[in-house]
mmCIF file of C-alpha atoms in Angstrom:
data_model
loop_
_atom_site.group_PDB
_atom_site.id
_atom_site.type_symbol
_atom_site.label_atom_id
_atom_site.label_comp_id
_atom_site.label_asym_id
_atom_site.label_seq_id
_atom_site.Cartn_x
_atom_site.Cartn_y
_atom_site.Cartn_z
ATOM 1 C CA VAL Q 1 -48.064 11.845 47.698
ATOM 2 C CA GLU Q 2 -45.895 11.638 43.984
ATOM 3 C CA ILE Q 3 -42.937 9.604 43.673
ATOM 4 C CA SER Q 4 -40.661 10.227 41.115
ATOM 5 C CA PHE Q 5 -37.513 8.540 39.925
ATOM 6 C CA ASP Q 6 -35.014 7.870 36.668
ATOM 7 C CA PHE Q 7 -34.479 4.294 35.638
ATOM 8 C CA MET Q 8 -32.353 3.835 32.851
ATOM 9 C CA GLY Q 9 -32.852 6.938 31.174
ATOM 10 C CA SER Q 10 -36.510 6.609 31.294
ATOM 11 C CA GLU Q 11 -38.580 8.967 34.036
ATOM 12 C CA TYR Q 12 -41.199 7.078 36.369
ATOM 13 C CA ASN Q 13 -43.677 8.575 38.218
ATOM 14 C CA ILE Q 14 -45.902 6.910 40.616
ATOM 15 C CA SER Q 15 -48.582 8.099 42.731
ATOM 16 C CA PRO Q 16 -51.653 6.940 44.723
ATOM 17 C CA THR Q 17 -55.071 7.079 43.440
ATOM 18 C CA LYS Q 18 -56.729 9.229 45.439
ATOM 19 C CA ASP Q 19 -59.466 10.327 43.058
ATOM 20 C CA ILE Q 20 -61.116 6.956 42.964
ATOM 21 C CA PRO Q 21 -62.617 6.204 46.193
ATOM 22 C CA GLU Q 22 -63.011 2.636 45.671
ATOM 23 C CA TYR Q 23 -59.678 1.873 45.279
ATOM 24 C CA GLN Q 24 -57.889 3.900 48.114
ATOM 25 C CA SER Q 25 -54.834 1.134 48.318
ATOM 26 C CA SER Q 26 -54.059 1.037 44.462
ATOM 27 C CA VAL Q 27 -51.135 2.697 42.836
ATOM 28 C CA SER Q 28 -50.696 3.853 39.434
ATOM 29 C CA MET Q 29 -47.697 4.196 37.414
ATOM 30 C CA GLU Q 30 -46.968 6.684 34.296
ATOM 31 C CA LEU Q 31 -44.179 5.942 31.803
ATOM 32 C CA THR Q 32 -42.870 9.306 30.604
ATOM 33 C CA GLN Q 33 -40.240 7.536 28.350
ATOM 34 C CA LYS Q 34 -40.426 9.133 24.275
ATOM 35 C CA LEU Q 35 -41.799 6.269 22.065
ATOM 36 C CA PHE Q 36 -41.013 7.598 18.762
ATOM 37 C CA SER Q 37 -37.555 9.759 18.043
ATOM 38 C CA GLY Q 38 -38.976 11.849 15.109
ATOM 39 C CA GLY Q 39 -36.840 9.953 12.692
ATOM 40 C CA ARG Q 40 -33.668 10.232 13.717
ATOM 41 C CA ILE Q 41 -33.032 6.314 14.339
ATOM 42 C CA ILE Q 42 -33.868 6.021 10.066
ATOM 43 C CA LYS Q 43 -31.007 9.037 9.568
ATOM 44 C CA GLN Q 44 -28.357 7.293 11.978
ATOM 45 C CA ILE Q 45 -28.949 4.039 10.245
ATOM 46 C CA GLU Q 46 -29.019 6.067 6.553
ATOM 47 C CA GLY Q 47 -25.810 7.410 7.345
ATOM 48 C CA ALA Q 48 -24.177 4.307 8.833
ATOM 49 C CA LYS Q 49 -25.210 2.573 5.254
ATOM 50 C CA GLU Q 50 -23.344 6.085 3.545
ATOM 51 C CA ARG Q 51 -20.284 5.118 5.665
ATOM 52 C CA VAL Q 52 -20.280 1.803 4.801
ATOM 53 C CA SER Q 53 -20.547 2.123 0.984
ATOM 54 C CA LEU Q 54 -17.660 5.007 1.443
ATOM 55 C CA SER Q 55 -15.466 2.627 2.766
ATOM 56 C CA GLU Q 56 -16.170 -0.190 0.290
ATOM 57 C CA MET Q 57 -15.375 2.579 -2.482
ATOM 58 C CA ALA Q 58 -12.232 3.502 -0.333
ATOM 59 C CA LYS Q 59 -11.007 -0.125 -0.185
ATOM 60 C CA GLU Q 60 -11.591 -0.507 -4.003
ATOM 61 C CA VAL Q 61 -9.197 2.495 -4.400
ATOM 62 C CA ASN Q 62 -6.958 0.823 -2.227
ATOM 63 C CA LYS Q 63 -6.665 -2.423 -4.243
ATOM 64 C CA ARG Q 64 -6.467 -0.528 -7.457
ATOM 65 C CA ASN Q 65 -3.527 1.584 -6.071
ATOM 66 C CA ILE Q 66 -1.845 -1.597 -4.880
ATOM 67 C CA LEU Q 67 -2.482 -3.157 -8.528
ATOM 68 C CA LEU Q 68 -1.002 -0.198 -9.899
ATOM 69 C CA SER Q 69 2.357 -0.251 -7.835
ATOM 70 C CA VAL Q 70 2.465 -3.808 -8.609
ATOM 71 C CA ILE Q 71 2.358 -3.219 -12.349
ATOM 72 C CA LYS Q 72 5.063 -0.296 -12.166
ATOM 73 C CA ALA Q 73 7.406 -2.665 -10.237
ATOM 74 C CA CYS Q 74 6.948 -5.197 -12.476
ATOM 75 C CA TRP Q 75 7.757 -2.874 -15.523
ATOM 76 C CA GLU Q 76 10.618 -1.353 -13.706
ATOM 77 C CA LEU Q 77 11.756 -4.956 -13.252
ATOM 78 C CA LYS Q 78 11.463 -5.367 -16.535
ATOM 79 C CA ARG Q 79 13.453 -2.256 -17.989
ATOM 80 C CA ALA Q 80 16.052 -3.048 -15.341
ATOM 81 C CA GLU Q 81 16.657 -6.831 -16.879
ATOM 82 C CA LYS Q 82 16.728 -5.148 -20.198
ATOM 83 C CA ALA Q 83 19.497 -2.811 -18.775
ATOM 84 C CA VAL Q 84 21.541 -5.460 -17.441
ATOM 85 C CA GLU Q 85 21.439 -7.701 -20.773
ATOM 86 C CA ILE Q 86 22.472 -4.233 -22.911
ATOM 87 C CA GLU Q 87 25.396 -3.709 -20.483
ATOM 88 C CA SER Q 88 26.507 -7.771 -20.511
ATOM 89 C CA GLU Q 89 26.498 -7.230 -24.313
ATOM 90 C CA ALA Q 90 28.481 -3.949 -24.238
ATOM 91 C CA VAL Q 91 30.809 -5.488 -21.726
ATOM 92 C CA SER Q 92 31.114 -8.823 -24.018
ATOM 93 C CA HIS Q 93 32.146 -6.555 -26.966
ATOM 94 C CA LEU Q 94 34.400 -4.245 -25.472
ATOM 95 C CA GLU Q 95 36.315 -7.595 -23.861
ATOM 96 C CA THR Q 96 36.692 -8.555 -27.706
ATOM 97 C CA ILE Q 97 37.718 -5.173 -28.655
ATOM 98 C CA LEU Q 98 40.249 -4.839 -25.699
ATOM 99 C CA ASN Q 99 41.667 -8.323 -26.849
ATOM 100 C CA MET Q 100 41.995 -7.088 -30.326
ATOM 101 C CA ALA Q 101 43.832 -3.755 -28.946
ATOM 102 C CA LYS Q 102 46.293 -5.519 -26.793
ATOM 103 C CA SER Q 103 47.050 -7.833 -29.991
ATOM 104 C CA ARG Q 104 47.560 -5.385 -31.996
ATOM 105 C CA TYR Q 105 49.557 -3.304 -29.588
ATOM 106 C CA GLU Q 106 51.564 -6.322 -29.170
ATOM 107 C CA LYS Q 107 52.169 -5.996 -33.146
ATOM 108 C CA GLY Q 108 52.739 -2.348 -32.985
ATOM 109 C CA ALA Q 109 49.954 -1.668 -34.942
ATOM 110 C CA ILE Q 110 48.569 0.838 -32.516
ATOM 111 C CA SER Q 111 49.867 2.985 -29.492
ATOM 112 C CA ARG Q 112 49.572 2.373 -25.781
ATOM 113 C CA LEU Q 113 47.265 4.987 -25.567
ATOM 114 C CA GLU Q 114 45.057 3.462 -27.695
ATOM 115 C CA ARG Q 115 45.310 0.382 -25.804
ATOM 116 C CA ASP Q 116 44.676 2.167 -22.135
ATOM 117 C CA LYS Q 117 41.490 4.039 -24.169
ATOM 118 C CA ALA Q 118 40.316 0.417 -24.738
ATOM 119 C CA GLU Q 119 40.740 -0.820 -21.150
ATOM 120 C CA ALA Q 120 39.188 2.166 -19.971
ATOM 121 C CA GLU Q 121 36.220 1.988 -21.894
ATOM 122 C CA LEU Q 122 35.861 -1.584 -20.565
ATOM 123 C CA LEU Q 123 35.997 -0.647 -17.064
ATOM 124 C CA ASN Q 124 33.693 1.980 -17.322
ATOM 125 C CA ALA Q 125 31.222 -0.582 -19.163
ATOM 126 C CA ARG Q 126 32.193 -2.553 -16.080
ATOM 127 C CA ILE Q 127 31.209 -0.068 -13.537
ATOM 128 C CA ASP Q 128 27.676 0.558 -15.740
ATOM 129 C CA LEU Q 129 26.858 -3.157 -15.497
ATOM 130 C CA ILE Q 130 27.395 -3.231 -11.906
ATOM 131 C CA HIS Q 131 24.856 -0.258 -11.912
ATOM 132 C CA ALA Q 132 22.350 -2.331 -13.803
ATOM 133 C CA GLU Q 133 22.473 -5.096 -11.441
ATOM 134 C CA THR Q 134 22.041 -3.175 -8.705
ATOM 135 C CA GLU Q 135 19.365 -1.458 -10.101
ATOM 136 C CA ARG Q 136 17.671 -4.740 -10.942
ATOM 137 C CA LYS Q 137 18.286 -6.171 -7.504
ATOM 138 C CA ILE Q 138 16.494 -3.038 -6.241
ATOM 139 C CA ALA Q 139 13.626 -3.879 -8.541
ATOM 140 C CA VAL Q 140 13.178 -7.246 -7.585
ATOM 141 C CA ASP Q 141 13.082 -5.988 -3.776
ATOM 142 C CA SER Q 142 10.779 -3.113 -4.810
ATOM 143 C CA LEU Q 143 8.271 -5.766 -6.767
ATOM 144 C CA LEU Q 144 8.293 -8.237 -3.714
ATOM 145 C CA LYS Q 145 7.579 -5.707 -1.383
ATOM 146 C CA GLU Q 146 4.660 -4.332 -3.189
ATOM 147 C CA MET Q 147 3.253 -7.918 -3.596
ATOM 148 C CA GLY Q 148 3.398 -7.898 0.163
ATOM 149 C CA ILE Q 149 6.289 -10.534 0.192
ATOM 150 C CA VAL Q 150 9.389 -9.936 2.984
ATOM 151 C CA GLU Q 151 11.941 -8.433 1.155
ATOM 152 C CA ARG Q 152 15.405 -10.729 0.030
ATOM 153 C CA LYS Q 153 18.176 -10.555 2.216
ATOM 154 C CA ASN Q 154 20.702 -12.538 0.215
ATOM 155 C CA TYR Q 155 21.184 -11.609 -3.777
#
């Protein structure tokens, strides 16, 4: 009589030893589990090492992309701040021109149309300044976002 069973993925065979007369009551066991997997485990380890290496490279690429995004946002902020500076100077200059135009209009040296033209140019410059300030605020928020800092709520 032979008994075979599977235990935790291994097959076991148990049979009484009828062939040996002095050991009529003995039992033998045979283990049929593979002792060598043919290099499959080594290949799995090598594959895991390659995946770890690829993950580390992807991490480095992500770090460089984040750094590039922060640098771009920083330069965009610098550009926006310079635009605000230029537009502020333009508004200041046009305010001086408007004051001179008003003074000359009161003296009758220029027409009302020329004075109104100076006012329109000043208003357009103020609108450009507002746009530049808005772009600067957006650039600040973009930089903070790229750096992983919570966006500002009030300006």
